[in-house]
CSV table of C-alpha atoms in Angstrom, one decimal:
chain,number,residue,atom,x,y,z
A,1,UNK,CA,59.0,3.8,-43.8
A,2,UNK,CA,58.1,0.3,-41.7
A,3,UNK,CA,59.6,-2.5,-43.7
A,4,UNK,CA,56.6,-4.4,-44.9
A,5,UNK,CA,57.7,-7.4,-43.4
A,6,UNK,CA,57.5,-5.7,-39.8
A,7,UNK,CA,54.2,-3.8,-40.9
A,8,UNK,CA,52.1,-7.4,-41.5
A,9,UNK,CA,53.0,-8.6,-38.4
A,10,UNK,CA,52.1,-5.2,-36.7
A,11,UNK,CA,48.9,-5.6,-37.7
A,12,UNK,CA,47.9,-8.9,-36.0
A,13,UNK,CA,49.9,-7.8,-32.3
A,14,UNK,CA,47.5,-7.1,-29.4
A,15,UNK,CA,49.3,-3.8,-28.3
A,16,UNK,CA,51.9,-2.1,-30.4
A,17,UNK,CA,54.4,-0.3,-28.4
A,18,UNK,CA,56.8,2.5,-29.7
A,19,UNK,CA,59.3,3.6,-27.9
A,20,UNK,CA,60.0,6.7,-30.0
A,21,UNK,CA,58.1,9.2,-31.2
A,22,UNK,CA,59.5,8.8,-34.6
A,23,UNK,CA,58.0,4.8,-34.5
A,24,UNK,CA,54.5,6.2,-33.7
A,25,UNK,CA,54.1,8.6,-36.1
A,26,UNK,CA,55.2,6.3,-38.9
A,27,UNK,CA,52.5,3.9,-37.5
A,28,UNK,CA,50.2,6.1,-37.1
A,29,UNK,CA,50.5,6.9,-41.3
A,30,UNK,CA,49.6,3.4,-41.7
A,31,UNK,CA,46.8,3.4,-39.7
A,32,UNK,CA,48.1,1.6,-36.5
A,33,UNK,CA,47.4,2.7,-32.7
A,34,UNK,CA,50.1,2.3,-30.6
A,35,UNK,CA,51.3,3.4,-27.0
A,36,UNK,CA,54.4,5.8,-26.7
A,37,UNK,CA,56.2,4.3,-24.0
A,38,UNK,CA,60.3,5.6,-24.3
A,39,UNK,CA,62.9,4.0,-22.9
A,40,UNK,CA,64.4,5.1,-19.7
A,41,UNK,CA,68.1,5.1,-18.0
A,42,UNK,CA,68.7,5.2,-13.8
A,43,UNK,CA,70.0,8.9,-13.8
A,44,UNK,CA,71.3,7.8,-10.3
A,45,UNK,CA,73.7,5.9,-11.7
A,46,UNK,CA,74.1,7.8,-14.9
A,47,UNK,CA,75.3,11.2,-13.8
A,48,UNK,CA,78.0,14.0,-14.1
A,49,UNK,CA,81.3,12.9,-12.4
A,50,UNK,CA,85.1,13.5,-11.9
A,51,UNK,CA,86.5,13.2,-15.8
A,52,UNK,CA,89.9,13.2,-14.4
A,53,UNK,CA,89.2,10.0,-11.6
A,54,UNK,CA,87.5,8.8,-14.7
A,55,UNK,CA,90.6,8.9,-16.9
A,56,UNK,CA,92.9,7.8,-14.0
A,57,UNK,CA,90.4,4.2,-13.5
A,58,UNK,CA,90.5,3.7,-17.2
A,59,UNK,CA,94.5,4.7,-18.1
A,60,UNK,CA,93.4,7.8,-20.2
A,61,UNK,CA,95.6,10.6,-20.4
A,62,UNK,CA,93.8,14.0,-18.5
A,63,UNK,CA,95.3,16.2,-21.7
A,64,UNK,CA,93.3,14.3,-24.7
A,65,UNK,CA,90.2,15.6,-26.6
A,66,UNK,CA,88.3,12.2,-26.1
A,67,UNK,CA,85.6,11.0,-28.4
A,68,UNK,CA,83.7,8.0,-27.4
A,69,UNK,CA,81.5,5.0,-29.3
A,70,UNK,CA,79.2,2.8,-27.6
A,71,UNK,CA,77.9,0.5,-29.9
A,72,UNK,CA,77.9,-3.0,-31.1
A,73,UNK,CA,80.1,-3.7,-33.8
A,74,UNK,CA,78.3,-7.1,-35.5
A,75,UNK,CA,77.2,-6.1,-39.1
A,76,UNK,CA,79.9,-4.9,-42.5
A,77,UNK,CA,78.9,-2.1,-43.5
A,78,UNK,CA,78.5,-1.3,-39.9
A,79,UNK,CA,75.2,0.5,-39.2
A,80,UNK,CA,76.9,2.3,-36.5
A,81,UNK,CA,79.1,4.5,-39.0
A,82,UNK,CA,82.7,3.0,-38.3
A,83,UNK,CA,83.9,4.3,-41.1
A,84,UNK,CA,82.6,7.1,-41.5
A,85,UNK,CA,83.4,8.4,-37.8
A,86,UNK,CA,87.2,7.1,-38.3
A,87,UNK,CA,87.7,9.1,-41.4
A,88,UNK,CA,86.4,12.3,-39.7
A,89,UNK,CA,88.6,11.6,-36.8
A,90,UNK,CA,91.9,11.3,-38.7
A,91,UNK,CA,90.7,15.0,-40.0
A,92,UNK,CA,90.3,15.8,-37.0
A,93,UNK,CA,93.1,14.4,-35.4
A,94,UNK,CA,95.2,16.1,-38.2
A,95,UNK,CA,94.7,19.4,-36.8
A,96,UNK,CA,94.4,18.3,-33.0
A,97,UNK,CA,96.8,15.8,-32.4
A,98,UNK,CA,95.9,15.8,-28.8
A,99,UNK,CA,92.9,13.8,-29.3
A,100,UNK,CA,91.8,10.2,-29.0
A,101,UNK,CA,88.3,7.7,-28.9
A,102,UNK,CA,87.2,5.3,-26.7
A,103,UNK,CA,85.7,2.0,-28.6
A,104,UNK,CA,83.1,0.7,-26.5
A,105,UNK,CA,83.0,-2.3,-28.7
A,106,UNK,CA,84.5,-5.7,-29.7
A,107,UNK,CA,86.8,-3.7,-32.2
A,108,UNK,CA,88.0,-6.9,-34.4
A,109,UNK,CA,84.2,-8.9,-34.3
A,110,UNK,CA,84.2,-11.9,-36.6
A,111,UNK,CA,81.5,-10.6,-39.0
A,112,UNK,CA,81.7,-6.4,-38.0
A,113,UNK,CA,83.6,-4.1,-39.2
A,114,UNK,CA,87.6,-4.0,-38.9
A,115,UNK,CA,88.0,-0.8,-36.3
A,116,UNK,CA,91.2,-1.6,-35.5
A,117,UNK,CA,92.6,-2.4,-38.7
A,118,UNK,CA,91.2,0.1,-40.5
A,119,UNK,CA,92.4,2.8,-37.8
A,120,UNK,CA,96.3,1.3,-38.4
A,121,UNK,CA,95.5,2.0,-42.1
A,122,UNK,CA,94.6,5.4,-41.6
A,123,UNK,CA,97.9,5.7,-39.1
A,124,UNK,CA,95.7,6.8,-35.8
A,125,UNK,CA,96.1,3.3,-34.2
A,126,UNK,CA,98.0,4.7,-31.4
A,127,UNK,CA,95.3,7.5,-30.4
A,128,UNK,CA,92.1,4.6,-30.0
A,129,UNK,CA,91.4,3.6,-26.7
A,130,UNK,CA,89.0,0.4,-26.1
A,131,UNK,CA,88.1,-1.7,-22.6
A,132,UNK,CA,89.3,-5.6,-22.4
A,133,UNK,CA,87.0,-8.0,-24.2
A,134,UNK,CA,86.4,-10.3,-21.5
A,135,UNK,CA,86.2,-7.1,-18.6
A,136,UNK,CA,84.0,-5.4,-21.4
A,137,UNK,CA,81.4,-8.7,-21.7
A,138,UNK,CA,81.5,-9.9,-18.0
A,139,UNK,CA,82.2,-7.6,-15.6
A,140,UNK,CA,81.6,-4.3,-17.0
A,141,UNK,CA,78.6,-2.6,-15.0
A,142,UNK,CA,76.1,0.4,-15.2
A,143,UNK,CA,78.1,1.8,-12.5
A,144,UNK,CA,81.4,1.3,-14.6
A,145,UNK,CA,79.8,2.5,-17.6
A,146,UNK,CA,78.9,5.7,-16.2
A,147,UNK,CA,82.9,6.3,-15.4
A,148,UNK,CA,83.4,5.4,-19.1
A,149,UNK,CA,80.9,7.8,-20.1
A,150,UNK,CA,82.3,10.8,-18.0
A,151,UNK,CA,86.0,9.8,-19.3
A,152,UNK,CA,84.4,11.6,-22.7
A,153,UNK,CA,84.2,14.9,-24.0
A,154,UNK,CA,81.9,14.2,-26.8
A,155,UNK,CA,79.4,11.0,-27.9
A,156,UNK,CA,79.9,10.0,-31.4
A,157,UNK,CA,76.8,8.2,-32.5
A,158,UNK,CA,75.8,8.7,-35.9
A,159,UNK,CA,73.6,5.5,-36.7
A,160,UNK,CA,72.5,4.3,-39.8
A,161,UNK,CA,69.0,3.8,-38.3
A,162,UNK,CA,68.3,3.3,-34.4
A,163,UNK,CA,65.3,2.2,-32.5
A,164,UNK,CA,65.7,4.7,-30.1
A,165,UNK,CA,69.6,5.0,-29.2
A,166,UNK,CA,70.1,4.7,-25.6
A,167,UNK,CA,73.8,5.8,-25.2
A,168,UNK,CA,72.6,9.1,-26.4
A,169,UNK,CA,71.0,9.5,-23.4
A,170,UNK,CA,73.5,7.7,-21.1
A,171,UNK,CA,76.0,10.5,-22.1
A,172,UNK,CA,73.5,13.3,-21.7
A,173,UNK,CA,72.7,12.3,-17.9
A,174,UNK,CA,76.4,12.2,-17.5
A,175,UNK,CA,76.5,16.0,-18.9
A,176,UNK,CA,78.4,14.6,-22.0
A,177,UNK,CA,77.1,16.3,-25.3
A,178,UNK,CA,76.5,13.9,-28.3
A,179,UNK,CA,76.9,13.9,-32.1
A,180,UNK,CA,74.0,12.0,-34.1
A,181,UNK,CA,72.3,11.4,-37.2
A,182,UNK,CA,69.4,13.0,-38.4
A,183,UNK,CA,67.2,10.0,-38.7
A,184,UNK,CA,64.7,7.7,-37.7
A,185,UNK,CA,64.7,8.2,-33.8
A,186,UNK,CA,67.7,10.2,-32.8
A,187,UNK,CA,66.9,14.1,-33.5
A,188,UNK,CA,64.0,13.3,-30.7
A,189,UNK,CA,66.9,12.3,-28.3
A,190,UNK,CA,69.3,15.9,-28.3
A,191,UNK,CA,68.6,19.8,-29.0
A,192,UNK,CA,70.5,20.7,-31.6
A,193,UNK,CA,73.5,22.8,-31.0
A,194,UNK,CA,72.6,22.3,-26.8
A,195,UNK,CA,73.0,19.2,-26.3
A,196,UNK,CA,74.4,18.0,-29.4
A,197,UNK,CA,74.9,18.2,-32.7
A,198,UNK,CA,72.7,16.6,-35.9
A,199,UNK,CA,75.1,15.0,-38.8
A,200,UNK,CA,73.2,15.6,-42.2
A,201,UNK,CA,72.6,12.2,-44.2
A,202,UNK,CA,74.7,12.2,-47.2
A,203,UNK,CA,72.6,9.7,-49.1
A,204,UNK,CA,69.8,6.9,-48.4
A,205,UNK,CA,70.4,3.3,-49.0
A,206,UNK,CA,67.5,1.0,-49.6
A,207,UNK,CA,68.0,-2.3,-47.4
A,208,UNK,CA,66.6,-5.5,-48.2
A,209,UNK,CA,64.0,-5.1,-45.4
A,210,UNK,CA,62.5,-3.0,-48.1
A,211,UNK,CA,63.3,0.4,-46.3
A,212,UNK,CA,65.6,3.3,-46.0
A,213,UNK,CA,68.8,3.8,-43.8
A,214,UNK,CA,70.3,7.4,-43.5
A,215,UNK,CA,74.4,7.4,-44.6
A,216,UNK,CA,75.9,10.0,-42.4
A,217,UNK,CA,78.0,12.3,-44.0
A,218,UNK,CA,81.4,12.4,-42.9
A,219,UNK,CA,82.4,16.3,-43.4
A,220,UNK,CA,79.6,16.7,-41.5
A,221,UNK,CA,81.4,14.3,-38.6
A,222,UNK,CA,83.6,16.2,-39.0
A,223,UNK,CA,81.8,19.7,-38.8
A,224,UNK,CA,80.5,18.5,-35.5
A,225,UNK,CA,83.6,17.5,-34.3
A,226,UNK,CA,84.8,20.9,-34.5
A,227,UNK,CA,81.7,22.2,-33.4
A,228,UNK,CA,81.7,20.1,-29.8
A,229,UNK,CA,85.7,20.9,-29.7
A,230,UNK,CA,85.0,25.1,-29.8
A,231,UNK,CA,81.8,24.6,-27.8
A,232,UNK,CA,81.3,25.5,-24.0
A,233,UNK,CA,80.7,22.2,-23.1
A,234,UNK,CA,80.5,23.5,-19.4
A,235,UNK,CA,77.2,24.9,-20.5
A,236,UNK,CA,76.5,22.2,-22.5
A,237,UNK,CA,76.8,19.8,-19.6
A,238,UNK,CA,73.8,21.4,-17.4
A,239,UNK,CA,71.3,21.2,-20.2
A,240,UNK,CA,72.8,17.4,-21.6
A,241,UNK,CA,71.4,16.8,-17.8
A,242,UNK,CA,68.5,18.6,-18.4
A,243,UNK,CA,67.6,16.8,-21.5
A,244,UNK,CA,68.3,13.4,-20.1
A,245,UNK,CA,66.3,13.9,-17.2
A,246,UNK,CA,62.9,13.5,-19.9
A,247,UNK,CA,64.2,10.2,-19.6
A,248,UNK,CA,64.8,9.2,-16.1
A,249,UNK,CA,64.0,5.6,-15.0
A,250,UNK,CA,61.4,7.0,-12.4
């Protein structure tokens, strides 16, 4: 539910506005108005490209199964799902060793969680790719970020708890299917089996904000892993667009 703490203050704002439909209904259980207004990507910029003059710009081999994370990595236990997505990748990687992921992410943040150490420990350090800090901070662009995007094959992004989850959509307008968590905001953001694929929550943990967060489960990371692997993600592509175009700038 709203963490008290956010709800007081709620109640003395001139406008609320939720840019989920998952925010407004919980507000609307407490009694609160507020204005659905979502959040919106440029699907101009954000679109369906060349995944092979992606992979060339970036150095990524055309012959990998890539997964890709775009998140920030500042909090231990991450509430992206690090770990969790790591160990399903090194199940997955077990049976298809021609796959990799792309960390969109400061990967050794002071204060976050260990990526790459904790990807040496499970032996898959050679098979995660990640931009260079100070390119990734400075001059990496919308523009650029689209080519990272269509470097994918699949959007891992299994939060703990999002606001709304805007790489979900990124990925969609660049015809890239995504694997989320089914919580807060991000079921609103995919159709299941589609555009994506829902992980189940394998337990919640109460937070000192006085509120839930969802725990992904890894085997079903895994699952979906599989899942986007077998899929016709050809298909998959047209209706990512489809769905991402609910959220177009204009």
């Amino acid at each position: 539910p709203i963490p008290p703490a956010v709800f007081e203050r709620l109640k003395s704002a001139y406008r609320i506005i939720a840019y989920s439909k998952f925010a407004k209904q919980e507000l609307t259980k407490k009694g609160l108005h507020s204005t659905y207004i979502p959040l919106a990507v440029d699907t101009s910029v954000y679109k369906p490209m060349s995944q092979a003059d992606a992979r060339k710009e970036l150095g990524i081999p055309e012959d990998l199964f890539l997964f890709g994370m775009v998140a920030a990595n500042k909090d231990n236990p991450p509430r992206k799902s690090f770990q969790e997505v790591l160990d399903a990748f090194k199940e997955f990687h077990d049976i298809n060793p021609k796959s990799a992921i792309y960390f969109h992410t400061n990967t050794q943040q002071p204060g976050g969680f260990p990526i790459d150490d904790y990807a040496k420990f499970l032996g898959i350090e050679n098979f995660i790719y990640k931009p260079p800090l100070y390119e990734m901070f400075y001059k990496i662009d919308s523009k650029k970020m689209a080519i990272i995007y269509n470097s994918f094959d699949c959007l891992i992004s299994p939060s703990t708890n999002e606001g709304f989850g805007v790489p979900n959509i990124e990925s969609q307008a660049c015809g890239k299917p995504v694997i989320t968590n089914n919580w807060t905001s991000m079921p609103e953001l995919i159709v299941e089996g589609q555009t994506g694929y829902l992980c189940e929550v394998a337990y919640k943990r109460f937070t000192p904000l006085s509120s839930y967060i969802g725990i992904p489960s890894m085997k079903s990371i895994f699952e979906n892993m599989n899942k986007v692997f077998k899929a016709d993600r050809k298909a998959m592509a047209a209706k990512c667009r489809e769905k991402a175009m609910e959220y177009d700038a204009n």
